[in-house]
Short mmCIF file of C-alpha atoms in Angstrom, two decimals:
data_model
loop_
_atom_site.label_atom_id
_atom_site.label_comp_id
_atom_site.label_asym_id
_atom_site.label_seq_id
_atom_site.Cartn_x
_atom_site.Cartn_y
_atom_site.Cartn_z
CA MET T 1 26.38 -114.36 -15.38
CA SER T 2 23.33 -113.61 -15.96
CA SER T 3 21.87 -110.54 -15.57
CA GLY T 4 18.57 -111.75 -13.63
CA ILE T 5 20.56 -112.83 -11.00
CA LEU T 6 22.14 -109.66 -9.85
CA THR T 7 19.23 -108.16 -7.88
CA GLN T 8 18.89 -112.02 -6.23
CA VAL T 9 22.41 -111.75 -4.59
CA PRO T 10 22.59 -108.74 -2.03
CA GLY T 11 26.26 -106.60 -2.74
CA LEU T 12 26.71 -108.36 -6.34
CA GLN T 13 25.36 -105.05 -8.25
CA SER T 14 27.06 -102.80 -5.88
CA LEU T 15 30.40 -104.18 -6.53
CA LEU T 16 29.69 -104.69 -10.52
CA ASP T 17 29.20 -100.26 -10.23
CA GLN T 18 32.34 -100.26 -8.17
CA CYS T 19 34.43 -102.30 -10.74
CA GLN T 20 32.52 -99.86 -13.56
CA ARG T 21 34.05 -96.89 -11.52
CA ARG T 22 37.25 -98.59 -11.06
CA VAL T 23 37.98 -99.49 -14.87
CA ARG T 24 36.52 -95.95 -15.85
CA LEU T 25 39.69 -94.64 -13.60
CA HIS T 26 41.89 -97.18 -15.24
CA SER T 27 40.63 -95.91 -18.49
CA THR T 28 41.47 -92.60 -18.31
CA THR T 29 44.54 -93.10 -16.85
CA ARG T 30 45.73 -95.41 -19.13
CA GLY T 31 44.49 -93.23 -21.93
CA LEU T 32 46.51 -89.71 -20.47
CA ALA T 33 49.33 -91.96 -19.95
CA GLU T 34 49.51 -92.95 -24.03
CA THR T 35 48.84 -89.89 -25.16
CA SER T 36 51.36 -88.20 -22.84
CA ILE T 37 53.80 -90.90 -24.90
CA ILE T 38 53.11 -90.48 -28.21
CA LEU T 39 53.20 -86.58 -27.53
CA CYS T 40 56.98 -86.76 -26.09
CA THR T 41 58.18 -89.20 -28.39
CA SER T 42 57.05 -87.39 -31.06
CA LEU T 43 58.46 -83.81 -29.90
CA LEU T 44 61.75 -85.97 -28.83
CA LEU T 45 62.10 -87.39 -32.28
CA ALA T 46 60.64 -84.06 -34.12
CA CYS T 47 63.67 -81.58 -32.43
CA LEU T 48 66.23 -84.72 -32.44
CA LEU T 49 65.48 -84.17 -36.73
CA ASP T 50 65.56 -80.55 -36.63
CA TYR T 51 68.98 -80.74 -34.54
CA LEU T 52 70.51 -83.12 -36.91
CA PHE T 53 69.58 -81.68 -40.19
CA LEU T 54 68.52 -78.36 -39.32
CA LEU T 55 65.45 -78.48 -41.00
CA PRO T 56 63.81 -75.75 -43.28
CA GLY T 57 60.14 -74.70 -42.80
CA VAL T 58 58.35 -76.78 -44.56
CA ALA T 59 59.70 -79.72 -43.01
CA ARG T 60 59.34 -78.31 -39.73
CA SER T 61 55.47 -77.85 -40.64
CA ILE T 62 54.96 -81.08 -41.79
CA LEU T 63 56.41 -82.66 -39.05
CA LEU T 64 54.35 -80.26 -36.34
CA THR T 65 51.51 -81.64 -38.48
CA VAL T 66 52.27 -85.47 -37.41
CA VAL T 67 52.72 -84.33 -34.24
CA LEU T 68 49.35 -83.13 -33.02
CA LEU T 69 47.47 -85.08 -35.98
CA SER T 70 49.28 -88.38 -33.92
CA THR T 71 48.80 -87.33 -30.67
CA ALA T 72 44.90 -86.35 -31.15
CA THR T 73 44.08 -89.94 -32.85
CA VAL T 74 45.89 -91.42 -29.76
CA ALA T 75 43.80 -89.03 -27.44
CA TRP T 76 40.70 -90.45 -29.46
CA LEU T 77 41.18 -93.84 -29.07
CA ARG T 78 42.40 -94.42 -26.24
CA LEU T 79 41.07 -91.60 -23.80
CA VAL T 80 38.14 -89.90 -25.17
CA ARG T 81 36.04 -92.54 -27.11
CA PRO T 82 36.24 -95.11 -24.03
CA LEU T 83 34.98 -92.72 -21.80
CA LEU T 84 31.85 -91.98 -24.35
CA GLY T 85 30.85 -95.46 -23.69
CA ARG T 86 29.81 -98.21 -21.11
CA PHE T 87 30.63 -101.86 -20.06
CA PRO T 88 27.86 -103.97 -19.98
CA PRO T 89 27.07 -105.93 -16.81
CA GLU T 90 27.38 -108.74 -17.98
CA GLU T 91 30.96 -108.23 -19.16
CA LEU T 92 32.11 -107.09 -15.71
CA GLY T 93 29.81 -109.89 -14.60
CA ALA T 94 32.40 -112.67 -16.70
CA ALA T 95 35.37 -110.63 -15.46
CA VAL T 96 34.07 -111.77 -11.87
CA ASP T 97 33.47 -115.58 -12.97
CA LEU T 98 37.37 -115.52 -14.51
CA ARG T 99 38.78 -114.23 -11.45
CA PHE T 100 36.62 -116.31 -8.92
CA PRO T 101 35.76 -119.30 -10.69
CA ASP T 102 34.50 -121.42 -7.37
CA LEU T 103 32.34 -118.27 -7.27
CA GLN T 104 31.17 -118.87 -10.76
CA GLU T 105 30.13 -122.39 -9.71
CA SER T 106 28.23 -121.11 -6.75
CA LEU T 107 26.54 -118.89 -9.28
CA ALA T 108 25.79 -121.31 -11.68
CA THR T 109 24.28 -123.39 -9.21
CA LEU T 110 22.23 -120.54 -7.88
CA ILE T 111 21.06 -119.44 -11.43
CA SER T 112 20.23 -123.04 -12.62
CA ILE T 113 18.15 -123.24 -9.25
CA HIS T 114 16.49 -120.20 -10.08
CA ARG T 115 15.44 -121.18 -13.68
CA SER T 116 13.80 -124.26 -12.52
CA PRO T 117 11.29 -123.51 -10.85
CA GLN T 118 9.49 -126.74 -9.91
CA THR T 119 12.30 -127.70 -7.56
CA LEU T 120 11.36 -124.94 -5.74
CA SER T 121 8.27 -127.51 -4.56
CA ASP T 122 11.05 -129.62 -2.24
CA PRO T 123 11.93 -128.08 0.59
CA GLY T 124 15.09 -129.22 0.64
CA SER T 125 16.03 -127.08 -2.25
CA ALA T 126 14.20 -124.07 -0.89
CA VAL T 127 16.33 -124.11 2.00
CA MET T 128 19.49 -125.02 -0.13
CA GLN T 129 18.89 -122.27 -2.44
CA GLN T 130 19.08 -120.02 0.38
CA ARG T 131 21.75 -121.06 2.09
CA LEU T 132 23.85 -121.01 -1.24
CA GLN T 133 22.24 -117.65 -1.71
CA GLN T 134 23.62 -116.59 1.83
CA HIS T 135 27.29 -118.10 0.86
CA VAL T 136 27.16 -116.63 -2.36
CA SER T 137 26.20 -112.81 -1.02
CA GLN T 138 28.77 -113.51 1.81
CA ARG T 139 31.86 -114.17 -0.67
CA VAL T 140 30.48 -111.44 -2.99
CA GLN T 141 30.69 -109.11 -0.18
CA ALA T 142 34.47 -110.29 0.93
CA ILE T 143 35.28 -109.27 -2.89
CA ARG T 144 37.26 -106.05 -3.49
CA PRO T 145 37.38 -104.25 -6.81
CA HIS T 146 40.45 -104.06 -7.16
CA GLU T 147 41.03 -108.10 -7.44
CA VAL T 148 38.24 -107.82 -10.30
CA VAL T 149 39.83 -105.39 -12.21
CA ASN T 150 43.41 -105.41 -12.51
CA ALA T 151 45.95 -102.71 -12.61
CA GLN T 152 48.76 -103.75 -13.25
CA PRO T 153 48.23 -102.88 -17.08
CA VAL T 154 47.88 -99.19 -16.42
CA ILE T 155 50.86 -99.41 -13.80
CA ARG T 156 53.00 -99.75 -16.50
CA ARG T 157 51.92 -96.96 -19.06
CA ALA T 158 51.87 -94.68 -16.33
CA THR T 159 55.59 -95.90 -15.14
CA ALA T 160 56.46 -95.45 -19.41
CA ALA T 161 54.26 -92.15 -19.85
CA ALA T 162 56.26 -90.90 -16.78
CA VAL T 163 59.68 -91.89 -17.64
CA MET T 164 58.55 -90.37 -21.08
CA LEU T 165 57.92 -87.04 -19.75
CA LEU T 166 61.31 -86.79 -17.30
CA LEU T 167 63.36 -87.89 -21.49
CA THR T 168 61.16 -84.93 -22.43
CA LEU T 169 62.18 -82.37 -19.69
CA LEU T 170 65.68 -83.23 -19.25
CA PRO T 171 67.08 -81.73 -22.15
CA PHE T 172 65.83 -78.56 -20.94
CA LEU T 173 67.18 -78.90 -17.25
CA ILE T 174 70.16 -79.42 -19.04
CA TRP T 175 70.31 -77.56 -22.06
CA PRO T 176 67.75 -74.83 -21.37
CA ASP T 177 68.47 -72.53 -24.44
CA SER T 178 69.08 -75.04 -26.86
CA SER T 179 65.72 -77.10 -25.86
CA LYS T 180 63.73 -73.42 -25.81
CA LEU T 181 65.04 -72.68 -29.28
CA LEU T 182 64.53 -76.61 -30.92
CA LEU T 183 60.79 -76.09 -29.10
CA GLN T 184 60.22 -72.76 -30.95
CA ARG T 185 61.18 -73.76 -34.35
CA LEU T 186 58.96 -77.28 -34.00
CA LEU T 187 56.00 -74.39 -33.10
CA THR T 188 56.36 -71.98 -35.17
CA PRO T 189 57.63 -72.90 -38.66
CA PHE T 190 58.30 -70.66 -40.47
CA ALA T 191 59.50 -67.64 -37.49
CA ASN T 192 62.63 -66.26 -38.19
CA LEU T 193 64.97 -67.90 -35.89
CA ALA T 194 68.14 -69.01 -35.67
CA ALA T 195 70.11 -72.47 -36.06
CA PRO T 196 69.39 -74.85 -32.72
CA THR T 197 73.31 -74.75 -32.70
CA ASN T 198 75.27 -74.69 -29.64
CA LEU T 199 77.82 -71.88 -30.75
CA TYR T 200 75.35 -68.88 -31.91
CA PHE T 201 76.46 -65.25 -33.29
CA GLU T 202 75.56 -62.03 -31.47
CA VAL T 203 75.51 -59.67 -34.03
CA GLN T 204 76.09 -56.31 -35.12
CA PRO T 205 73.86 -53.70 -35.55
CA GLY T 206 71.27 -55.85 -36.04
CA ASP T 207 68.11 -54.66 -37.69
CA HIS T 208 69.15 -50.86 -38.90
CA VAL T 209 69.02 -47.91 -40.78
CA ALA T 210 71.75 -46.09 -43.37
CA ALA T 211 72.13 -44.01 -45.17
CA THR T 212 72.62 -44.20 -49.13
CA GLY T 213 76.39 -44.71 -50.12
CA SER T 214 77.30 -45.10 -46.36
CA SER T 215 79.99 -48.08 -45.27
CA ILE T 216 78.43 -50.25 -42.77
CA THR T 217 80.90 -52.29 -40.35
CA PHE T 218 79.33 -55.81 -39.36
CA ALA T 219 80.20 -57.38 -36.01
CA ALA T 220 79.48 -60.96 -34.71
CA ARG T 221 80.55 -62.24 -31.67
CA PRO T 222 80.67 -66.16 -31.11
CA LEU T 223 79.06 -67.87 -28.56
CA TRP T 224 78.15 -70.95 -26.59
CA ARG T 225 74.76 -71.52 -25.16
CA ASN T 226 75.80 -74.40 -22.83
CA ARG T 227 77.44 -71.02 -21.10
CA GLN T 228 80.81 -72.79 -21.57
CA ASN T 229 83.60 -71.44 -24.38
CA GLY T 230 84.17 -73.69 -27.11
CA SER T 231 87.06 -73.16 -29.93
CA ARG T 232 86.95 -70.20 -32.07
CA PRO T 233 85.11 -71.31 -35.28
CA GLN T 234 87.86 -71.15 -37.83
CA SER T 235 85.96 -68.56 -40.34
CA ALA T 236 82.55 -67.16 -40.58
CA GLN T 237 80.70 -65.43 -43.57
CA LEU T 238 78.01 -62.70 -44.04
CA GLU T 239 75.35 -64.03 -45.71
CA MET T 240 73.26 -60.88 -47.63
CA GLN T 241 69.74 -61.34 -49.54
CA ALA T 242 68.83 -58.60 -52.31
CA THR T 243 65.31 -57.45 -52.42
CA ASP T 244 65.15 -59.66 -55.46
CA GLY T 245 66.43 -62.90 -53.83
CA HIS T 246 69.81 -62.64 -55.47
CA LEU T 247 72.47 -63.93 -52.58
CA GLU T 248 75.69 -62.65 -51.75
CA HIS T 249 78.47 -63.91 -49.33
CA LEU T 250 81.02 -61.79 -47.84
CA PRO T 251 83.88 -63.27 -45.66
CA MET T 252 84.67 -61.95 -42.56
CA PHE T 253 87.78 -61.28 -40.54
CA TRP T 254 88.68 -61.78 -36.86
CA ASP T 255 89.28 -58.89 -34.60
CA GLU T 256 91.23 -59.85 -31.54
CA SER T 257 89.97 -55.97 -29.90
CA SER T 258 86.69 -56.49 -30.43
CA ALA T 259 86.72 -60.68 -29.99
CA SER T 260 84.05 -61.37 -32.95
CA PHE T 261 84.65 -61.66 -36.88
CA THR T 262 83.71 -58.00 -38.76
CA ALA T 263 83.20 -57.53 -42.13
CA THR T 264 82.84 -53.86 -44.13
CA LEU T 265 79.95 -53.05 -46.62
CA VAL T 266 81.73 -50.64 -48.62
CA GLN T 267 78.69 -47.73 -50.20
CA ALA T 268 75.64 -49.42 -49.64
CA SER T 269 73.47 -48.60 -52.51
CA GLN T 270 69.85 -51.11 -51.64
CA SER T 271 67.92 -53.03 -48.65
CA LEU T 272 68.73 -56.13 -47.42
CA LYS T 273 68.74 -59.16 -45.64
CA TYR T 274 71.39 -60.37 -43.90
CA ARG T 275 72.73 -63.13 -41.54
CA ILE T 276 75.72 -64.42 -40.42
CA THR T 277 77.18 -68.66 -40.81
CA GLY T 278 79.82 -70.46 -39.68
CA ALA T 279 81.34 -73.57 -38.50
CA GLY T 280 77.24 -74.98 -39.18
CA ALA T 281 76.03 -71.99 -37.34
CA ALA T 282 73.58 -69.54 -38.64
CA SER T 283 71.96 -66.22 -37.35
CA ALA T 284 68.59 -65.27 -37.71
CA TRP T 285 67.79 -62.37 -40.58
CA TYR T 286 67.97 -59.28 -39.59
CA GLN T 287 67.12 -56.18 -42.43
CA LEU T 288 69.61 -53.40 -43.63
CA ILE T 289 67.18 -50.59 -44.44
CA VAL T 290 69.15 -47.88 -47.28
CA ALA T 291 67.62 -44.98 -47.96
CA ASP T 292 68.61 -41.36 -48.76
CA PRO T 293 69.32 -38.88 -46.16
CA PRO T 294 67.33 -36.34 -45.02
CA ARG T 295 68.11 -32.75 -46.61
CA ILE T 296 67.27 -29.27 -45.86
CA LEU T 297 65.57 -27.61 -48.87
CA THR T 298 63.96 -24.36 -48.44
CA ALA T 299 64.87 -22.18 -44.63
CA THR T 300 63.17 -19.27 -43.45
CA LEU T 301 65.11 -16.92 -41.44
CA GLN T 302 63.62 -14.68 -38.72
CA GLU T 303 65.64 -11.80 -37.55
CA THR T 304 64.25 -10.14 -34.35
CA PRO T 305 66.43 -7.03 -34.20
CA PRO T 306 67.72 -5.23 -30.89
CA THR T 307 65.71 -2.86 -29.44
CA TRP T 308 68.00 0.40 -29.61
CA THR T 309 67.41 0.01 -33.32
CA ASN T 310 63.98 0.83 -33.38
CA ARG T 311 63.72 -1.78 -36.63
CA PRO T 312 60.51 -3.84 -36.70
CA LEU T 313 61.46 -8.19 -36.80
CA GLN T 314 61.83 -9.31 -40.07
CA VAL T 315 61.30 -12.58 -41.83
CA VAL T 316 63.18 -13.90 -44.32
CA ASP T 317 61.90 -16.98 -47.02
CA GLY T 318 63.74 -18.87 -48.70
CA VAL T 319 67.50 -18.14 -47.39
CA VAL T 320 70.11 -18.41 -50.15
CA GLY T 321 73.60 -16.97 -50.20
CA ASP T 322 74.99 -14.53 -46.86
CA ILE T 323 72.36 -12.70 -45.04
CA SER T 324 73.81 -9.33 -43.17
CA VAL T 325 71.93 -8.60 -39.98
CA PHE T 326 72.21 -6.17 -37.23
CA GLU T 327 74.75 -7.27 -34.53
CA ARG T 328 72.94 -9.44 -31.52
CA SER T 329 70.05 -10.04 -33.25
#
């Protein structure tokens, strides 16, 4: 379709403008749908890998980078960049020509007459041009933008995006605790978090301060994130990491009275980090700080004798041994 004919046919430029707006709407919808699809798909795959293999923090950070880069790339290529450009009227006109071949023939005839001024001297040619132009105008005004711009690809992509969004939200409805933990592990790959298993341990005493040489009892109660009690793990162990990085494992034993696994650390001598592991589950790391208990090094005694003694108030600094005072002082 020639750009010179746009002003010759009433309604043609308006039709192309409406098609332009519809193309932009479709481009935006398609870009949003494809961005949502790649985001949901990459999130599901990353969380599934973490659930299956309990990935370390470095691996989760790489997965997070891949998710962000892939989503940003698709958003730029399929959403942002198309919105920054503009479709030439010739391309939209070509789309109209392909969709309506009869209109294309009429426009081609009108263009050929328009480009041959010598034929306009013939009255018959002028009348034919006028009638042909009226026919084209009526045909153009009867065309609707949705007949030119096909919406089926956009609908398919939007449907696929809705399905992927539903698949992404479904685990949060069925397994809310595990799904939130998996997402948190992905978004904060180096955070101190428990393993994303259905079984987890409620740990006591958690972060704790103890006196040097004291005995500390650790308790781990098995629970399940899906709120349904499963089979109790056969064993659990206390994993301790000293300040120098040395790891030590202490077996834990089942206590029927408290319905938990317990272990006792006798005569704690240094601070450490610890967690509970068992049956594929692992708690977050907790901090145990071991410090010397406070001691009384000096004391001051203030004696206020009874009034009948007529004795003044007396202060003894550095109390050592036994001190004698009046009765009822």
